[in-house]
Amino acid sequence: MGRPKVFVTRPDVPQEGIELLKKKCDVEIYNEEKPITRDALLKGVKGKDGIFCLLTDPIDKEVLDVAGPQLKVIATMSVGFDHIDIEECKKRQIAVSNTPHVSTDSVAEFTVLLMLAVGRRLFDSAAAIRQGEWIHSWSPLWLCGQGLKDATVGIVGMGRIGQAVLKRLLPFGVGKTLYYDVFHPIQPAEEMGAIYSSFEDLLKESDYVVAMCNLSEETRGVFNKKAFSLMKKSAVFINTSRGGVVNQDDLYDALKSGEIRAAGLDVMVPEPLPKDHKLTTLPNIALLPHVASAEVSVRVLMSEMAANNILNALEGKDLVSPVY
Ligand code: DGY
């Protein structure tokens, strides 16, 4: 029997993971430093035993059909796996892994950074001088925001990253922390003082509403017109999870009409967001290009974890981080 064949959907992933794979597998790598085209994906996966993919690569029934029955494992170099048809993989007994844990601190840190930056109006303040808006040396109410001290923070989705965000918020002297999650009680969060709340009550009470939930059929578009209408007029909405959990037209209306104060998004639909998208016209939104885990050290760990998952699956061992 020859060496197993693995397809990697992008060349610019940290090479540490690729080197691990190359020791034991024949590795074919897509050659362009951008999300793989559908045609190239279908061509690349054919006859492979393992696929190393990214969150930009939809792995659906057609991809699995074309890959063939020998396919044993799909490892995505991301925490999110909403781009993979998990039910179809289960039916075919194809192992699927993601890369949890290694980016938790990075994403949590970035989420708090975004909360502070939006809450305290860092982006508008930094832009003011360049835009010639700093006219008076100091003004009592100019560029005033509201920070974390005494704030009620509502976290929707209290998984690993939600808990890591909560931990980082406590030293800022937040007032109350609420959480909503389909699974509850979540002991580690409650031990840090978080109180379980219904989704509606969390929206009504929170000064900061932070989306930290996976994208699934249950969470798609849950931050919609009704949700924004329940939030305080002074609320700040933050999303570092997946763009699909937000109805962006409704968010646009809520920000435009002043139904909520401001928002910070690291994820949106589509990605990349066109630079003339209507969200970019709003002064009270900070838009970041999906960079919450963007630290080289983290991306190296993600790459190695994806590779180790593939190697384990091909050797018949337990995955390091199975999705199911
Ligand atoms: C993930 O891992 O799913 C993030 O969105 C990218 O780091």
Coordinates of C-alpha atoms and ligand atoms in Angstrom, one line a residue:
M1 CA 0.0 0.0 0.0
G2 CA 1.4 3.4 -1.0
R3 CA 1.5 6.5 1.2
P4 CA -1.8 8.2 1.9
K5 CA -2.7 11.1 -0.3
V6 CA -3.7 14.5 1.2
F7 CA -5.0 17.6 -0.5
V8 CA -4.2 21.0 1.0
T9 CA -6.5 23.8 -0.3
R10 CA -4.0 26.7 0.0
P11 CA -0.3 27.1 -0.2
D12 CA 0.1 30.0 2.3
V13 CA -0.9 28.0 5.5
P14 CA 2.0 27.9 8.1
Q15 CA 4.4 25.3 6.7
E16 CA 4.9 23.6 10.1
G17 CA 1.6 21.7 9.5
I18 CA 2.5 20.9 5.9
E19 CA 5.9 19.5 6.9
L20 CA 4.2 17.2 9.4
L21 CA 2.0 15.9 6.7
K22 CA 4.9 15.5 4.2
K23 CA 6.7 13.1 6.5
K24 CA 4.0 10.5 6.1
C25 CA 1.8 11.4 3.2
D26 CA 1.9 12.5 -0.4
V27 CA 0.8 16.0 -0.2
E28 CA -0.8 18.0 -3.1
I29 CA -1.2 21.7 -2.5
Y30 CA -3.4 24.2 -4.4
N31 CA -1.0 26.8 -5.8
E32 CA -2.8 30.1 -5.4
E33 CA -2.7 32.3 -2.3
K34 CA -6.4 32.9 -2.3
P35 CA -9.5 30.8 -1.6
I36 CA -9.6 27.9 -3.9
T37 CA -12.0 27.9 -6.8
R38 CA -14.8 25.4 -6.9
D39 CA -13.3 23.7 -10.0
A40 CA -9.9 23.4 -8.4
L41 CA -11.3 22.1 -5.2
L42 CA -13.3 19.4 -7.1
K43 CA -10.2 18.5 -9.1
G44 CA -7.9 18.5 -6.0
V45 CA -9.9 16.3 -3.7
K46 CA -10.3 13.5 -6.2
G47 CA -8.9 10.2 -4.9
K48 CA -7.5 11.8 -1.7
D49 CA -7.5 10.1 1.7
G50 CA -7.4 13.4 3.6
I51 CA -8.4 17.0 3.0
F52 CA -6.7 20.0 4.8
C53 CA -9.1 22.9 4.3
L54 CA -9.9 26.4 5.5
L55 CA -13.2 28.1 6.4
T56 CA -13.4 29.5 2.9
D57 CA -13.8 26.1 1.3
P58 CA -17.4 24.7 1.2
I59 CA -17.1 21.0 1.7
D60 CA -20.5 19.6 0.6
K61 CA -22.0 16.4 -0.8
E62 CA -20.6 17.1 -4.3
V63 CA -17.1 17.5 -2.9
L64 CA -17.4 14.2 -1.0
D65 CA -18.8 12.4 -4.0
V66 CA -16.0 13.6 -6.2
A67 CA -13.4 12.8 -3.6
G68 CA -14.5 9.2 -3.6
P69 CA -15.1 6.5 -1.0
Q70 CA -11.5 6.3 0.2
L71 CA -11.7 9.7 1.8
K72 CA -11.2 9.3 5.5
V73 CA -10.7 12.7 7.1
I74 CA -11.4 16.3 6.6
A75 CA -9.4 18.7 8.9
T76 CA -10.4 22.4 8.8
M77 CA -7.8 24.9 10.0
S78 CA -10.5 26.8 11.9
V79 CA -12.7 26.6 14.9
G80 CA -15.8 27.1 12.9
F81 CA -17.0 24.2 10.7
D82 CA -20.2 25.5 9.3
H83 CA -18.6 25.3 5.8
I84 CA -18.6 21.4 6.1
D85 CA -21.7 19.2 5.6
I86 CA -21.2 17.3 8.9
E87 CA -24.3 15.2 8.5
E88 CA -23.1 13.9 5.2
C89 CA -19.7 13.2 6.6
K90 CA -21.2 11.3 9.5
K91 CA -23.2 9.1 7.0
R92 CA -20.1 8.3 5.2
Q93 CA -18.0 7.8 8.3
I94 CA -15.6 10.5 7.3
A95 CA -13.8 11.9 10.3
V96 CA -14.0 15.7 10.7
S97 CA -11.8 17.9 12.9
N98 CA -11.5 21.6 13.7
T99 CA -8.8 23.6 15.6
P100 CA -10.4 24.6 19.0
H101 CA -8.4 25.7 22.1
V102 CA -5.3 27.1 20.3
S103 CA -7.0 30.3 19.2
T104 CA -9.3 30.8 22.2
D105 CA -7.1 33.3 24.0
S106 CA -6.4 35.2 20.8
V107 CA -10.0 35.5 19.8
A108 CA -11.1 36.4 23.3
E109 CA -8.5 39.1 23.6
F110 CA -9.5 40.5 20.3
T111 CA -13.2 40.5 21.3
V112 CA -12.5 42.5 24.4
L113 CA -10.3 44.8 22.3
L114 CA -13.2 45.4 19.9
M115 CA -15.7 45.9 22.8
L116 CA -13.4 48.6 24.3
A117 CA -12.6 50.2 20.9
V118 CA -16.2 50.5 19.9
G119 CA -17.5 51.4 23.4
R120 CA -14.9 54.1 23.9
R121 CA -15.1 55.3 20.2
L122 CA -11.4 54.6 19.5
F123 CA -11.8 54.3 15.7
D124 CA -13.7 57.6 15.3
S125 CA -11.3 59.3 17.7
A126 CA -8.3 58.1 15.8
A127 CA -9.8 59.2 12.5
A128 CA -10.8 62.7 13.8
I129 CA -7.5 64.4 13.3
R130 CA -6.8 63.1 9.8
Q131 CA -10.3 64.1 8.8
G132 CA -9.8 67.7 10.1
E133 CA -12.4 67.3 12.8
W134 CA -10.2 68.3 15.7
I135 CA -11.2 72.0 15.8
H136 CA -11.4 72.9 19.5
S137 CA -8.6 71.8 21.8
W138 CA -10.9 70.0 24.1
S139 CA -14.7 69.7 24.3
P140 CA -16.7 68.3 27.2
L141 CA -18.8 65.9 25.3
W142 CA -16.9 65.3 22.1
L143 CA -16.3 61.7 21.2
C144 CA -17.6 60.4 24.5
G145 CA -18.5 56.8 24.7
Q146 CA -19.1 54.4 27.5
G147 CA -16.7 51.7 28.6
L148 CA -16.8 48.5 30.5
K149 CA -16.8 49.7 34.1
D150 CA -20.2 48.8 35.7
A151 CA -21.5 47.8 32.3
T152 CA -23.9 44.8 32.0
V153 CA -22.4 42.5 29.4
G154 CA -24.5 39.8 27.7
I155 CA -22.7 36.9 26.0
V156 CA -24.6 34.8 23.6
G157 CA -22.9 31.4 23.3
M158 CA -20.9 30.6 26.4
G159 CA -18.5 28.1 25.0
R160 CA -14.7 28.1 25.4
I161 CA -14.3 31.5 23.8
G162 CA -17.3 33.0 25.6
Q163 CA -15.8 31.9 28.9
A164 CA -12.3 33.3 28.0
V165 CA -14.0 36.7 27.1
L166 CA -15.8 36.6 30.5
K167 CA -12.6 36.0 32.4
R168 CA -10.9 38.9 30.7
L169 CA -13.9 41.3 31.4
L170 CA -13.9 40.8 35.1
P171 CA -10.8 42.9 35.9
F172 CA -12.4 45.9 34.0
G173 CA -15.0 46.0 36.8
V174 CA -18.0 45.1 34.7
G175 CA -21.3 45.3 36.6
K176 CA -23.2 42.2 35.7
T177 CA -22.5 39.5 33.2
L178 CA -25.4 37.6 31.6
Y179 CA -25.2 34.6 29.3
Y180 CA -27.5 32.8 27.0
D181 CA -26.7 29.3 25.6
V182 CA -28.8 26.3 24.6
F183 CA -26.7 24.3 27.1
H184 CA -27.0 25.6 30.7
P185 CA -26.1 25.9 33.4
I186 CA -22.5 26.3 32.4
Q187 CA -20.6 25.8 35.6
P188 CA -17.3 27.6 34.8
A189 CA -19.2 30.7 33.7
E190 CA -21.5 30.7 36.7
E191 CA -18.4 30.3 39.0
M192 CA -17.1 33.6 37.4
G193 CA -20.4 35.2 38.3
A194 CA -22.3 35.0 34.9
I195 CA -26.0 34.6 35.3
Y196 CA -28.1 32.6 32.8
S197 CA -30.7 34.6 31.1
S198 CA -33.3 34.1 28.4
F199 CA -32.1 35.5 25.0
E200 CA -34.8 38.3 25.2
D201 CA -33.9 39.4 28.7
L202 CA -30.2 39.4 27.9
L203 CA -30.9 41.7 24.9
K204 CA -33.1 44.0 27.0
E205 CA -30.6 44.4 29.9
S206 CA -27.2 44.5 28.3
D207 CA -25.0 47.5 27.6
Y208 CA -22.8 45.2 25.5
V209 CA -24.3 42.3 23.6
V210 CA -21.5 39.9 22.4
A211 CA -22.2 37.2 19.8
M212 CA -20.0 34.2 20.5
C213 CA -22.2 31.4 19.1
N214 CA -21.5 28.9 16.3
L215 CA -23.4 29.4 13.1
S216 CA -26.0 26.7 12.8
E217 CA -29.6 26.5 11.5
E218 CA -30.7 27.5 15.0
T219 CA -28.5 30.6 15.2
R220 CA -28.7 31.9 11.6
G221 CA -29.9 35.4 11.6
V222 CA -30.9 35.5 15.3
F223 CA -29.6 39.0 15.6
N224 CA -32.5 40.4 13.6
K225 CA -34.9 43.3 13.7
K226 CA -36.7 42.0 16.7
A227 CA -33.5 41.4 18.6
F228 CA -32.1 44.9 17.9
S229 CA -35.5 46.4 18.8
L230 CA -35.2 44.8 22.3
M231 CA -31.7 46.2 22.9
K232 CA -31.1 49.4 24.7
K233 CA -30.6 52.5 22.6
S234 CA -27.2 52.8 24.2
A235 CA -26.2 49.2 23.5
V236 CA -23.0 48.1 21.7
F237 CA -23.3 45.0 19.6
I238 CA -20.1 42.9 19.0
N239 CA -19.7 39.9 16.7
T240 CA -16.5 37.9 16.4
S241 CA -18.2 34.5 15.7
R242 CA -19.8 34.2 12.2
G243 CA -21.4 36.8 10.1
G244 CA -24.4 34.5 9.4
V245 CA -25.8 34.9 12.9
V246 CA -26.7 38.6 12.1
N247 CA -29.3 39.9 9.7
Q248 CA -27.2 42.7 8.3
D249 CA -30.1 44.7 6.8
D250 CA -31.7 44.8 10.2
L251 CA -28.4 45.7 11.8
Y252 CA -28.0 48.5 9.3
D253 CA -31.4 49.9 10.1
A254 CA -30.9 49.6 13.8
L255 CA -27.6 51.6 13.6
K256 CA -28.9 54.1 11.1
S257 CA -32.0 54.9 13.2
G258 CA -30.2 55.0 16.5
E259 CA -32.1 51.9 17.8
I260 CA -28.7 50.8 19.1
R261 CA -25.6 53.0 19.7
A262 CA -22.8 51.1 17.8
A263 CA -21.5 47.8 16.6
G264 CA -18.2 46.1 16.0
L265 CA -18.0 43.2 13.5
D266 CA -15.0 41.0 12.7
V267 CA -17.2 38.7 10.6
M268 CA -19.8 39.5 8.1
V269 CA -21.6 38.3 4.9
P270 CA -20.1 38.2 2.4
E271 CA -16.4 38.0 3.2
P272 CA -14.7 40.0 1.8
L273 CA -17.4 42.7 2.3
P274 CA -17.3 45.0 -0.7
K275 CA -15.9 48.4 0.2
D276 CA -19.1 50.2 -1.0
H277 CA -21.4 47.9 1.0
K278 CA -24.0 50.0 2.9
L279 CA -22.6 49.0 6.3
T280 CA -19.4 50.9 5.4
T281 CA -21.4 54.1 5.1
L282 CA -22.4 54.1 8.8
P283 CA -20.3 56.2 11.3
N284 CA -21.2 54.0 14.3
I285 CA -19.8 50.7 13.1
A286 CA -16.3 49.2 13.2
L287 CA -15.7 46.6 10.5
L288 CA -12.7 44.3 10.7
P289 CA -11.7 41.8 8.1
H290 CA -12.0 38.5 10.1
V291 CA -8.8 38.9 12.0
A292 CA -9.7 37.9 15.6
S293 CA -7.2 35.0 15.6
A294 CA -4.6 36.7 13.4
E295 CA -1.4 36.0 15.2
V296 CA 1.3 34.0 13.5
S297 CA 1.9 31.9 16.6
V298 CA -1.8 31.0 16.7
R299 CA -2.0 30.2 13.0
V300 CA 1.0 27.9 13.3
L301 CA -0.7 26.0 16.1
M302 CA -3.9 25.7 14.0
S303 CA -1.9 24.4 11.1
E304 CA -0.1 21.8 13.2
M305 CA -3.4 20.7 14.8
A306 CA -5.1 20.2 11.5
A307 CA -2.2 18.2 10.3
N308 CA -2.0 16.0 13.4
N309 CA -5.7 15.3 13.1
I310 CA -5.2 14.1 9.5
L311 CA -2.3 11.9 10.6
N312 CA -4.1 10.4 13.5
A313 CA -7.2 9.6 11.4
L314 CA -5.1 8.0 8.7
E315 CA -3.3 5.9 11.3
G316 CA -6.6 4.8 12.8
K317 CA -6.0 6.8 16.0
D318 CA -8.4 9.1 17.9
L319 CA -8.5 12.6 16.5
V320 CA -6.9 15.4 18.5
S321 CA -10.0 17.5 18.1
P322 CA -13.0 15.7 16.5
V323 CA -16.0 17.7 15.5
Y324 CA -18.3 14.8 16.2
Ligands
DGY1 C1 -12.1 30.2 13.2 O1 -11.1 29.6 13.6 O2 -13.1 29.6 12.9 C2 -12.0 31.7 13.0 O3 -13.1 32.3 12.5 C3 -10.7 32.0 12.2 O4 -9.7 32.0 13.0

